[in-house]
Tab-separated table of C-alpha atoms and ligand atoms in Angstrom:
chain	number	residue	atom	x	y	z
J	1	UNK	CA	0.000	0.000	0.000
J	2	UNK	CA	1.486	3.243	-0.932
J	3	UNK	CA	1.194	6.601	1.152
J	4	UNK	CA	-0.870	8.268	-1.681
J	5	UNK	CA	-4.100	5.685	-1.311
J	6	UNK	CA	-5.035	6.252	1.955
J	7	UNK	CA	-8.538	5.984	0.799
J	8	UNK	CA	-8.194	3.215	-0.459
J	9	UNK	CA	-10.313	0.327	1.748
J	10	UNK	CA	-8.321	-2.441	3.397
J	11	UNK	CA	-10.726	-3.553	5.746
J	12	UNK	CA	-8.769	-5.500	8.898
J	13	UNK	CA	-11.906	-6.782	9.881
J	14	UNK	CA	-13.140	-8.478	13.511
J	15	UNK	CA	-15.938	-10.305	13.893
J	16	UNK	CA	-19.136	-7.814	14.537
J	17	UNK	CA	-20.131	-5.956	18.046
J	18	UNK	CA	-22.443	-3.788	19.476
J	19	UNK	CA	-22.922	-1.150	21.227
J	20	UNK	CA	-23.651	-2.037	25.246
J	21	UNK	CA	-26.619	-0.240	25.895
J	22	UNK	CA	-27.718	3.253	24.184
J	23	UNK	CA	-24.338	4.682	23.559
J	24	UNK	CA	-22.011	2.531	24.895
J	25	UNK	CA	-18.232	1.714	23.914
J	26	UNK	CA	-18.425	0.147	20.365
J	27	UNK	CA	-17.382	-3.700	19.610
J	28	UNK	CA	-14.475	-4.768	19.426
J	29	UNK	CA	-13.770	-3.912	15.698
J	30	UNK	CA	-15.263	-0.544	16.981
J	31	UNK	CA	-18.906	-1.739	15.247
J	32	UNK	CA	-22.086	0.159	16.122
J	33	UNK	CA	-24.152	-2.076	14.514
J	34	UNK	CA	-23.688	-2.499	11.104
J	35	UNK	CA	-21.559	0.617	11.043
J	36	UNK	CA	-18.004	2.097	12.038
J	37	UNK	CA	-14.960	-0.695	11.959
J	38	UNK	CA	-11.419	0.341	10.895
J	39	UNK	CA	-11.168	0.510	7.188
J	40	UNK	CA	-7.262	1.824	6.784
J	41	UNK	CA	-4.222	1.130	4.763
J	42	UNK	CA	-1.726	-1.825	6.711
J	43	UNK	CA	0.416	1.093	7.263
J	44	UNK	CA	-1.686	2.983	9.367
J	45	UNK	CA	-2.906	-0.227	11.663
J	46	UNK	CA	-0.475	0.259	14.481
J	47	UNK	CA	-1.318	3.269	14.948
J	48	UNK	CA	-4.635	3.061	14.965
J	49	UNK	CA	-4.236	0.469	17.739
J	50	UNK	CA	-1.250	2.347	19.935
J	51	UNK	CA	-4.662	5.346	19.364
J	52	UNK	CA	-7.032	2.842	21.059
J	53	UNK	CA	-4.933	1.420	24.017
J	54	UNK	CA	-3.627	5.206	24.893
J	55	UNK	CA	-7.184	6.169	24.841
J	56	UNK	CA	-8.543	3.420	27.082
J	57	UNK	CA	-5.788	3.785	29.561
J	58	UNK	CA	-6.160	7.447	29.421
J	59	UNK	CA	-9.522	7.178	30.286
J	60	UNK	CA	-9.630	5.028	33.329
J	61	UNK	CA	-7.079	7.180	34.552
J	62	UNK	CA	-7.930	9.372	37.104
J	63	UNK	CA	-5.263	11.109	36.933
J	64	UNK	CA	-5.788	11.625	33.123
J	65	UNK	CA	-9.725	12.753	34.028
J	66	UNK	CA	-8.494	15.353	36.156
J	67	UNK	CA	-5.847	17.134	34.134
J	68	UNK	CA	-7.789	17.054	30.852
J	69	UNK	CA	-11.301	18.898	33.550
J	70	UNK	CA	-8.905	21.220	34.606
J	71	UNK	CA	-7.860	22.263	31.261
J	72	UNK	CA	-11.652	22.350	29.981
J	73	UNK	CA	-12.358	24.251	33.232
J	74	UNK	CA	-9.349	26.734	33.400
J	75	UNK	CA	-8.661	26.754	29.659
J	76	UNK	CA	-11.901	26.573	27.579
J	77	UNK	CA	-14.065	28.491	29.995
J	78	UNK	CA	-15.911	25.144	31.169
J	79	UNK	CA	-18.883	24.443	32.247
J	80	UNK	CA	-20.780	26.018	29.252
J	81	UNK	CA	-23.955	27.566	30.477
J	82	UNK	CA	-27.695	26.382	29.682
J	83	UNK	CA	-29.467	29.386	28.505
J	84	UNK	CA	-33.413	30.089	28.629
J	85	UNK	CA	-34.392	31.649	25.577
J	86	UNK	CA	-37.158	33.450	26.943
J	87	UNK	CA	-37.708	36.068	23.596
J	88	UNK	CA	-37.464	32.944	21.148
J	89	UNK	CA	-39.595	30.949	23.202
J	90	UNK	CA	-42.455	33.358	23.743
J	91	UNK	CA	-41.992	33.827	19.709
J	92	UNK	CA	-42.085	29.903	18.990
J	93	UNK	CA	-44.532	29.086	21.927
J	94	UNK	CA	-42.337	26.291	22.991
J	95	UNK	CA	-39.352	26.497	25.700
J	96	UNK	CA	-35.954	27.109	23.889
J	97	UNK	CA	-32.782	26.130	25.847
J	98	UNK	CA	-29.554	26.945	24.727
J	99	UNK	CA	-26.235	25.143	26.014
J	100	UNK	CA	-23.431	27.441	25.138
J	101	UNK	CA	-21.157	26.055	23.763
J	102	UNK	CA	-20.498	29.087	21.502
J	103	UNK	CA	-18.882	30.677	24.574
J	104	UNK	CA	-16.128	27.988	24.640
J	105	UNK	CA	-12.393	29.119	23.757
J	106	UNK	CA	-11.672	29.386	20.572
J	107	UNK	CA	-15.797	30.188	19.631
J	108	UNK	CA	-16.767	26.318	19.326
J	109	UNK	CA	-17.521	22.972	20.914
J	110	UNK	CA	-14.019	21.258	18.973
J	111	UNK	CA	-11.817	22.123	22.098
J	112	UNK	CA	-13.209	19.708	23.924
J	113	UNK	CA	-11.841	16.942	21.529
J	114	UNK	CA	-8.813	18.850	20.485
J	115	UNK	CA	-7.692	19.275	23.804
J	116	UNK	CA	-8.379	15.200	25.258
J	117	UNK	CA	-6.701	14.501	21.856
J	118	UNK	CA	-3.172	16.848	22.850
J	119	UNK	CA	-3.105	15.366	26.163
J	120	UNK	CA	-3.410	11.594	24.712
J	121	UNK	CA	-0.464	12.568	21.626
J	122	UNK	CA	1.979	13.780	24.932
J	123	UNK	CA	0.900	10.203	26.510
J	124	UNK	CA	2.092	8.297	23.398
J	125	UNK	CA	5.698	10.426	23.317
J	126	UNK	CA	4.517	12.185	19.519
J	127	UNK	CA	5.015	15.956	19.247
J	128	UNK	CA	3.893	16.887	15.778
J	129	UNK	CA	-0.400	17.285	15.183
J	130	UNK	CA	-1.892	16.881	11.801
J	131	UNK	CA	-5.388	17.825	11.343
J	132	UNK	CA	-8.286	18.378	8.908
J	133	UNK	CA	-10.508	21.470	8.518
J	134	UNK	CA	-13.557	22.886	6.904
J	135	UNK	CA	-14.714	25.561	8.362
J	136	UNK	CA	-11.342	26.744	10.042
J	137	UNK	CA	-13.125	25.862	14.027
J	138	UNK	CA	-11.605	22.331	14.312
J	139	UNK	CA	-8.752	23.867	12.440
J	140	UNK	CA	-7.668	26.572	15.216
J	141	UNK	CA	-8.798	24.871	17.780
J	142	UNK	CA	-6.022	22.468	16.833
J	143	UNK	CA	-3.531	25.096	16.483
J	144	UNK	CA	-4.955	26.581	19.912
J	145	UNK	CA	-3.318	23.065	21.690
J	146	UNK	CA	-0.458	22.720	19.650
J	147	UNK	CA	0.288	26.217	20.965
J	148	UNK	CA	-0.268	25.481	24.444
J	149	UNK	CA	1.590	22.037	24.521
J	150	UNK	CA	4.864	23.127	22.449
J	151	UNK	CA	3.872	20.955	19.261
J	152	UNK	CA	4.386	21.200	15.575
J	153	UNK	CA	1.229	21.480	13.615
J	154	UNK	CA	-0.048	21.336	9.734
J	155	UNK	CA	-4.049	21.893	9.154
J	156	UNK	CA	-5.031	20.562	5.551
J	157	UNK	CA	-7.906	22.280	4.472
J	158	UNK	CA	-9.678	22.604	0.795
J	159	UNK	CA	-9.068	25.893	-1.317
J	160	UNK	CA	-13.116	26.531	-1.175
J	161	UNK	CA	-12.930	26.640	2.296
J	162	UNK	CA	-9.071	28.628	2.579
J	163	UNK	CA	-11.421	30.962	0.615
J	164	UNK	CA	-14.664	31.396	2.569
J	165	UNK	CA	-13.057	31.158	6.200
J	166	UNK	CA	-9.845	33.485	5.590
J	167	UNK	CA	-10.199	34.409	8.801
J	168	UNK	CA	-9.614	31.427	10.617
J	169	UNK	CA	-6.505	30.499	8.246
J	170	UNK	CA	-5.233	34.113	9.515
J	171	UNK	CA	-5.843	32.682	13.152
J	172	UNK	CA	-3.924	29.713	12.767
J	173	UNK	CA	-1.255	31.499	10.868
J	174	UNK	CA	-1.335	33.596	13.915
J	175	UNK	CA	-1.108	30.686	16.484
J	176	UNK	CA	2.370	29.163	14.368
J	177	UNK	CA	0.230	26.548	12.747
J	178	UNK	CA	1.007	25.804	8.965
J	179	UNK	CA	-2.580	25.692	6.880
J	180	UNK	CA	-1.854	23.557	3.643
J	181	UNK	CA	-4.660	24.393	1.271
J	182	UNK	CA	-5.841	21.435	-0.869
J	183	UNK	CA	-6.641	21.152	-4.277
J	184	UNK	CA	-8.048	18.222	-4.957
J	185	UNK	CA	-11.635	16.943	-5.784
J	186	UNK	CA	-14.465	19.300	-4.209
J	187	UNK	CA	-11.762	21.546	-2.640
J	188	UNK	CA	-13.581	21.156	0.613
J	189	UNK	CA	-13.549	18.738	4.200
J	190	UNK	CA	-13.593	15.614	2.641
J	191	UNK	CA	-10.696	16.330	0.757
J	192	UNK	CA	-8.932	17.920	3.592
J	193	UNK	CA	-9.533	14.522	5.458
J	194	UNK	CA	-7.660	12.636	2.600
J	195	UNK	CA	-4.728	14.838	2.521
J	196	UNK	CA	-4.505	14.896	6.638
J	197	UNK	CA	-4.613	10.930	6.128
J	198	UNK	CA	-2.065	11.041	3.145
J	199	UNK	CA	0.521	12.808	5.605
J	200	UNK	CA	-0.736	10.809	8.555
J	201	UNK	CA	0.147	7.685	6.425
J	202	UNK	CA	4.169	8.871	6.213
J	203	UNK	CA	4.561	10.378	9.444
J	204	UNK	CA	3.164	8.267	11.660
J	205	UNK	CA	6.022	7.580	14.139
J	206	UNK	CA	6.202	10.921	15.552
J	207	UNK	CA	2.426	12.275	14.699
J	208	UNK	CA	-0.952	12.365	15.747
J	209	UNK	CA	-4.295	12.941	13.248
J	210	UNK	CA	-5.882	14.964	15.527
J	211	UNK	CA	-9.392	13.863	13.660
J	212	UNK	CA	-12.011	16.675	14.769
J	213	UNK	CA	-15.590	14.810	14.541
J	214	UNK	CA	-17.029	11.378	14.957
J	215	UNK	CA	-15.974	9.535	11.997
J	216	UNK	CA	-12.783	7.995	10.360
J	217	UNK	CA	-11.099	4.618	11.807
J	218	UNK	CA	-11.951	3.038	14.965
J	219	UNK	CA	-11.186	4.463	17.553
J	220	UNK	CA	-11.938	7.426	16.808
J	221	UNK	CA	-15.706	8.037	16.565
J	222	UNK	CA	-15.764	6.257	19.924
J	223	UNK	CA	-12.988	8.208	21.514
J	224	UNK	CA	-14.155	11.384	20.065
J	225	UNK	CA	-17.626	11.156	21.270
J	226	UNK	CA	-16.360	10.427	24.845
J	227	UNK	CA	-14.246	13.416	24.449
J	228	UNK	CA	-17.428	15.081	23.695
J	229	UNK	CA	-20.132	13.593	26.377
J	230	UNK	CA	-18.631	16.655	28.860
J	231	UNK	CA	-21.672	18.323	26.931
J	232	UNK	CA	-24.445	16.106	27.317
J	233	UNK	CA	-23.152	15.536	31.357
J	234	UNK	CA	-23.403	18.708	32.077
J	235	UNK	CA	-26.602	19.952	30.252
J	236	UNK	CA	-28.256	17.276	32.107
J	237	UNK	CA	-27.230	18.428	35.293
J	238	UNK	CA	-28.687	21.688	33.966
J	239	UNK	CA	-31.794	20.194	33.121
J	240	UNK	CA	-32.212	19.022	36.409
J	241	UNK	CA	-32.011	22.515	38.153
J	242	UNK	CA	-34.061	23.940	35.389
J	243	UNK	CA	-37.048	21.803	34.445
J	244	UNK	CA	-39.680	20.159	35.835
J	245	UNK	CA	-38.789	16.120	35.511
J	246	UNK	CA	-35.522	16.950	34.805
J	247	UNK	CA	-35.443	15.883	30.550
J	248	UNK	CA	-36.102	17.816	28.062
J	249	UNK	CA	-39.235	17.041	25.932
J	250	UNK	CA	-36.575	17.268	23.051
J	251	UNK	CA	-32.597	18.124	22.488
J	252	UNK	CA	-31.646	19.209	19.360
J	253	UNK	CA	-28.432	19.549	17.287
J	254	UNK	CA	-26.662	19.748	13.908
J	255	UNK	CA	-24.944	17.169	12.209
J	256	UNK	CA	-21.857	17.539	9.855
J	257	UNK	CA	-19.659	14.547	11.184
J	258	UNK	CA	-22.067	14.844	14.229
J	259	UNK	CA	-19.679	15.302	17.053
J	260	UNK	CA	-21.493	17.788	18.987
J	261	UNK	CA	-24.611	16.200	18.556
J	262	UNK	CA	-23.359	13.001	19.473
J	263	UNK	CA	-21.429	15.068	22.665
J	264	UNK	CA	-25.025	16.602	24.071
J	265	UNK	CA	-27.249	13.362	23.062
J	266	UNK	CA	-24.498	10.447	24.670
J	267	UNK	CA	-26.260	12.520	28.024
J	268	UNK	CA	-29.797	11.745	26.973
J	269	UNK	CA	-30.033	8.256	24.986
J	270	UNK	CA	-31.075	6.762	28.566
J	271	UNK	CA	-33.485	9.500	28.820
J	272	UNK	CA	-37.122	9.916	26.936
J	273	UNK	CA	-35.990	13.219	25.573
J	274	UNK	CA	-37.085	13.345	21.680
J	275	UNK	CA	-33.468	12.721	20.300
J	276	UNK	CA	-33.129	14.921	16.543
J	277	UNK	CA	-29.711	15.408	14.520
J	278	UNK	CA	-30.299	18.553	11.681
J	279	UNK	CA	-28.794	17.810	8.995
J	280	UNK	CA	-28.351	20.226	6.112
J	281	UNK	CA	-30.349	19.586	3.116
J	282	UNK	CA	-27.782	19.290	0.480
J	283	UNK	CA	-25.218	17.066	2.994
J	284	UNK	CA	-28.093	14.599	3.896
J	285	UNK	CA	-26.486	11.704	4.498
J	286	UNK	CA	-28.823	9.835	6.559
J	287	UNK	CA	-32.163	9.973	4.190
J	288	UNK	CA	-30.310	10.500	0.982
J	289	UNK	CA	-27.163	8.672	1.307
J	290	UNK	CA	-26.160	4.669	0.711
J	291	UNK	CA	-24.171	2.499	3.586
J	292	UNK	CA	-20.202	3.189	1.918
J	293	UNK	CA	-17.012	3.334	3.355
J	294	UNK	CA	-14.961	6.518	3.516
J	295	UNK	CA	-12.169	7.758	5.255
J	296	UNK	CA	-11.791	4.725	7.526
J	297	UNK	CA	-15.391	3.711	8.241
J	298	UNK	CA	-18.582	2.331	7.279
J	299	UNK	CA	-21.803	4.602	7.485
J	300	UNK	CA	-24.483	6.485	5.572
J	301	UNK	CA	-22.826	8.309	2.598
J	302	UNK	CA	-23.706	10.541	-0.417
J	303	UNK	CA	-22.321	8.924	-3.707
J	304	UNK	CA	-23.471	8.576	-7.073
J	305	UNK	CA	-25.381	5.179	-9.202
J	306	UNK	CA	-21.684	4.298	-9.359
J	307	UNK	CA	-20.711	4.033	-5.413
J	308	UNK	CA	-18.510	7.482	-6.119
J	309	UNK	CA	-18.525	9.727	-3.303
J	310	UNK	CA	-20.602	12.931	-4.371
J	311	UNK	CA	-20.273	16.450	-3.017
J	312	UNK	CA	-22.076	17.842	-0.168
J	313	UNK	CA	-23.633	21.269	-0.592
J	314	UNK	CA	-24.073	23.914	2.130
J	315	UNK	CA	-24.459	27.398	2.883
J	316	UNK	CA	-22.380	26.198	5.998
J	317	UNK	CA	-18.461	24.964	5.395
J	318	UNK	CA	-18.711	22.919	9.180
J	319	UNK	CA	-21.251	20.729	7.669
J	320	UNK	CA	-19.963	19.977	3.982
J	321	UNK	CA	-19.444	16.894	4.162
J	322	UNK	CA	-20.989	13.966	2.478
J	323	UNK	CA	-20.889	11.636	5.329
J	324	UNK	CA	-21.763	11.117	9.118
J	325	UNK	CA	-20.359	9.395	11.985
J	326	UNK	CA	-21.462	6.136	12.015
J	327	UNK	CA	-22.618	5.929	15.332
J	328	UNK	CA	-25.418	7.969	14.360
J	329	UNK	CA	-25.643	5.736	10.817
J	330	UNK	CA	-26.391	2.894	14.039
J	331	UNK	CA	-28.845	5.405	16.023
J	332	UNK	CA	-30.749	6.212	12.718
J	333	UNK	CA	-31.040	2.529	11.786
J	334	UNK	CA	-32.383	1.625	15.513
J	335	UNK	CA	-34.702	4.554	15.326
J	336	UNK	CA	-33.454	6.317	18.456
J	337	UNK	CA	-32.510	9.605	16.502
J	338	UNK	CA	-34.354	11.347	13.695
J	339	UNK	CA	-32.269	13.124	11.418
J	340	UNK	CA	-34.023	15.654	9.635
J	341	UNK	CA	-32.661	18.542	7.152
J	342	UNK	CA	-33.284	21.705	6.699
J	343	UNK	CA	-32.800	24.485	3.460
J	344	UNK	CA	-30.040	26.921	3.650
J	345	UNK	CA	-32.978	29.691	3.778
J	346	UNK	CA	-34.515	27.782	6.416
J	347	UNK	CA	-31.146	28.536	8.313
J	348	UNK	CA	-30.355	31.903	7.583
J	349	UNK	CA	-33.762	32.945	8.486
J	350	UNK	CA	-32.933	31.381	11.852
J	351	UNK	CA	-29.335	32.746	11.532
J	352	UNK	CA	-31.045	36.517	11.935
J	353	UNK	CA	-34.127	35.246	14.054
J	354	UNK	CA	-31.496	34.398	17.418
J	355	UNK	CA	-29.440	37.281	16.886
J	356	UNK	CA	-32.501	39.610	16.769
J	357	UNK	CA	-34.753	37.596	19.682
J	358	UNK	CA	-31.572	37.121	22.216
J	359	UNK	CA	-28.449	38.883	21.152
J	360	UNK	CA	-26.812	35.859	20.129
J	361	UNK	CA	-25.184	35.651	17.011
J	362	UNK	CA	-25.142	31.685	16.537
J	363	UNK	CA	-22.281	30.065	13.987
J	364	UNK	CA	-24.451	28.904	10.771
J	365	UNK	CA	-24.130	24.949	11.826
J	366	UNK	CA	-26.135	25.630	15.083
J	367	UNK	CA	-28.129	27.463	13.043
J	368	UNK	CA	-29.257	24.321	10.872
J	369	UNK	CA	-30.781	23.013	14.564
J	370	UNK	CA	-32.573	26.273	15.082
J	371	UNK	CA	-34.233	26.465	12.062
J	372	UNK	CA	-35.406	22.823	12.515
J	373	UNK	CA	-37.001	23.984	15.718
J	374	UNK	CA	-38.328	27.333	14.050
J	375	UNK	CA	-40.374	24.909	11.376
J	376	UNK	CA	-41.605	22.297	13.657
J	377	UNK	CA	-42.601	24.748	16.583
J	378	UNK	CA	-46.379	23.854	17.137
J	379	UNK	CA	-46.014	21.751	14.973
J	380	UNK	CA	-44.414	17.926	15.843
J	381	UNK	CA	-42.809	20.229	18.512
J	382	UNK	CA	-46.068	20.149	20.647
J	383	UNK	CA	-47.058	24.211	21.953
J	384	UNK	CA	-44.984	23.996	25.388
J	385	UNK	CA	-42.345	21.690	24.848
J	386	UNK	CA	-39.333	22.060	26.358
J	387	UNK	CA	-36.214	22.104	23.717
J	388	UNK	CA	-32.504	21.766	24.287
J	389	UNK	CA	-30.823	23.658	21.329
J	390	UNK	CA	-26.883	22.685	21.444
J	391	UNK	CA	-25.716	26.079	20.212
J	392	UNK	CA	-22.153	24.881	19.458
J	393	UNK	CA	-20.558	27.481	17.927
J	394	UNK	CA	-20.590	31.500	17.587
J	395	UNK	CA	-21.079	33.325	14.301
J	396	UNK	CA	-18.132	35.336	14.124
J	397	UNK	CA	-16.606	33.371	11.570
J	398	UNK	CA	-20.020	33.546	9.278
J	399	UNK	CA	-21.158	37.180	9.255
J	400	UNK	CA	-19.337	38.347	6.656
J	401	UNK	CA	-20.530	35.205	4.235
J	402	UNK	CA	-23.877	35.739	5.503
J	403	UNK	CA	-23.932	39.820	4.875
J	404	UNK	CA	-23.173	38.441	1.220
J	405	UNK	CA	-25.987	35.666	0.998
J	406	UNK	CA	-28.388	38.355	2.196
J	407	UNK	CA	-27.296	40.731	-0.373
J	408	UNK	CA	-28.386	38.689	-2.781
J	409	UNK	CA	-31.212	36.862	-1.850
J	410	UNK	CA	-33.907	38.563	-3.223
J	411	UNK	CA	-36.392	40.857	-1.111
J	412	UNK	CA	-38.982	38.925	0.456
J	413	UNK	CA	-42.737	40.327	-0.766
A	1	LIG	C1	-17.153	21.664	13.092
A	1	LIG	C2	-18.438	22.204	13.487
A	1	LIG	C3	-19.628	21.489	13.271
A	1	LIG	C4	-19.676	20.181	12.556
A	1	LIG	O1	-19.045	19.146	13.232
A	1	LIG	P1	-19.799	18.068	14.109
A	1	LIG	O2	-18.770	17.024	14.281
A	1	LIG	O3	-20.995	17.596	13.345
A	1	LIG	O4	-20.183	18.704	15.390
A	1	LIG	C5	-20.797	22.032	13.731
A	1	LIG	N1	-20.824	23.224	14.344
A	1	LIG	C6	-19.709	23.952	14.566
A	1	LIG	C7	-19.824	25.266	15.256
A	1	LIG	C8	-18.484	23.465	14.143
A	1	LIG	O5	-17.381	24.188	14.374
């Protein structure tokens, strides 16, 4: 196998798992079901397993636990607060919570896997981070660590998306991070995950793929999910404190590789909360997509009559991406989690709608779960519902692209 096909599916297959219990650790093979596994080139095996045993070492490691809270505490600003949205709510006529994740360091929910991730690549004695991007969060937030922990670091991330998020490329310029723009195929996240892989592939002694979502190889949807759950603990505690039963009626989030919403739902699955991933209409994976295998994993995929991997189209670059996590492939095929979509109108509609009802400019992925809840409001949202909105990232990075989109949409009658 040669370093330039890491796409290329070897699958080292075990025989089949499942998940203990609603979203437990996967099988062995790291199988949810019919989905996940570790589809890699030979080269990259090792490494995927040296990944796995650092990671479940790590994690029944006290010791481990409390340096990576104190970091999310002292560091990213944890806990994230659980916001009544009391303007939006008396607008929609059901109760809108927000967990605010926005407020995190670095503007997004990715710290909290980018920084379990550092900790875990000083454990294993590596010093240099590679790391995909689209939409430039998962991107800095990477750069943000490699800062703090003295590493070397080189983001891959498509031209289309070097383009739309300048910004953030100036950010990790700005934090010593090299951004390597990438030409190939849609110019966008998927491509940026084959060229992270590519490099991964010949550098593997002394560096980490600091993956930022759910997806790729085993282990990482698992271990990136767990990295994640710090969202879904604590908005349940919140929940507790805040309504009446304690669970939300529903919790809502947006999908692109789905590791935020599989971050605030791994606290509800036990729950009876009404479990929906948004995903944007044209990156519908789950609904429109076929069971494929890309970048490392089986799961729910866009491709063509000819199994080719087709492009994902969105307003926002976070949630580009023509595949999902297959953990929530599994929760879609056991019906625990509906995954919806939702126009890019639909979301810059809601885009404006939060930053005019509460002052809160939300990033455009988030957005994709608020405009779910603006549509179904009184509708399969029953009047007085309670919602959990994971608002996982600020807008900062959008406003510009959106002041464009709304120059030339035309004027409403
Ligand atoms: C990266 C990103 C996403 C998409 O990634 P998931 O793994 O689906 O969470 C969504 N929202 C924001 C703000 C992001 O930065």
């Amino acid at each position: 196998m040669t370093a330039a096909e890491p796409m290329d599916p070897t699958p080292h297959p075990a025989p089949s798992g499942s998940p203990s219990g609603g979203m437990g650790e996967p099988g062995s093979d790291g199988r949810f079901g019919d989905f996940g596994g570790r589809f890699v080139p030979e080269a990259l095996v090792p490494a995927c397993l040296e990944l796995e045993e650092a990671f479940r070492r790590s994690w029944a490691d006290p010791a481990f636990r409390s340096e990576l809270d104190a970091l999310l505490r002292n560091y990213a600003g944890r806990p994230s607060p659980l916001t009544e949205a009391s303007n939006l709510s008396e607008r929609l006529g059901v109760r809108v919570l927000l967990k605010r994740d926005e407020l995190n360091h670095t503007g997004s929910h990715k710290i909290n896997n980018v920084l379990g991730q550092a900790l875990l690549t000083r454990r294993m004695g590596k010093r240099r981070l590679v790391a995909e991007t689209g939409a430039g969060q998962h991107g800095v937030a990477t750069a943000t660590a490699a800062a703090l922990f003295g590493f070397d670091c080189v983001v891959y991330m498509g031209e289309v998306d070097v383009e739309r998020q300048a910004l953030n490329v100036f950010r990790m310029n700005l934090l010593g991070t090299e951004v390597r723009p990438v030409a190939s195929g849609s110019r966008t996240l998927k491509d940026a995950v084959n060229e992270a892989m590519r490099d991964w592939v010949s550098s593997v002694e002394t560096t980490h793929f600091c993956l930022g979502s759910v997806m790729g190889p085993h282990p990482y949807p698992w271990m990136v999910r767990e990295l994640q759950r710090v969202i879904g603990d604590e908005a349940i505690g919140q929940c507790r404190a805040l309504l009446d039963g304690g669970v939300p009626d529903v919790v809502v989030a947006c999908v692109g590789g789905g590791s935020n919403a599989a971050g605030i739902f791994s606290g509800f699955v036990d729950t009876g909360a009404r479990l929906v991933g948004v995903q944007p209409e044209g990156g519908a994976a789950i609904g429109r997509g076929l069971p494929g295998v890309v970048h490392g994993s089986a799961s729910m995929l866009l491709q063509d009559e000819h199994g080719q991997v087709s492009e994902a189209h969105s307003v926002s670059a976070g949630l580009d991406y023509p595949g999902v996590g297959p953990e929530h492939a599994h929760l879609s095929a056991v019906g625990r989690v509906e995954y919806p979509s939702v126009t890019d109108d639909e979301v810059l509609d809601a885009f404006g709608l939060l930053a005019r009802t509460e002052g809160i400019i939300p990033a455009l992925e988030p957005a994709h779960a608020l405009a779910w809840v603006v549509r179904e409001a009184g509708r399969s949202i029953p009047s007085g519902s309670s919602v959990v909105v994971n608002l996982c990232g600020r807008g900062d990075k959008d406003v510009a692209q959106v002041a464009a989109l709304l120059a030339q949409r035309p004027p409403s009658p």
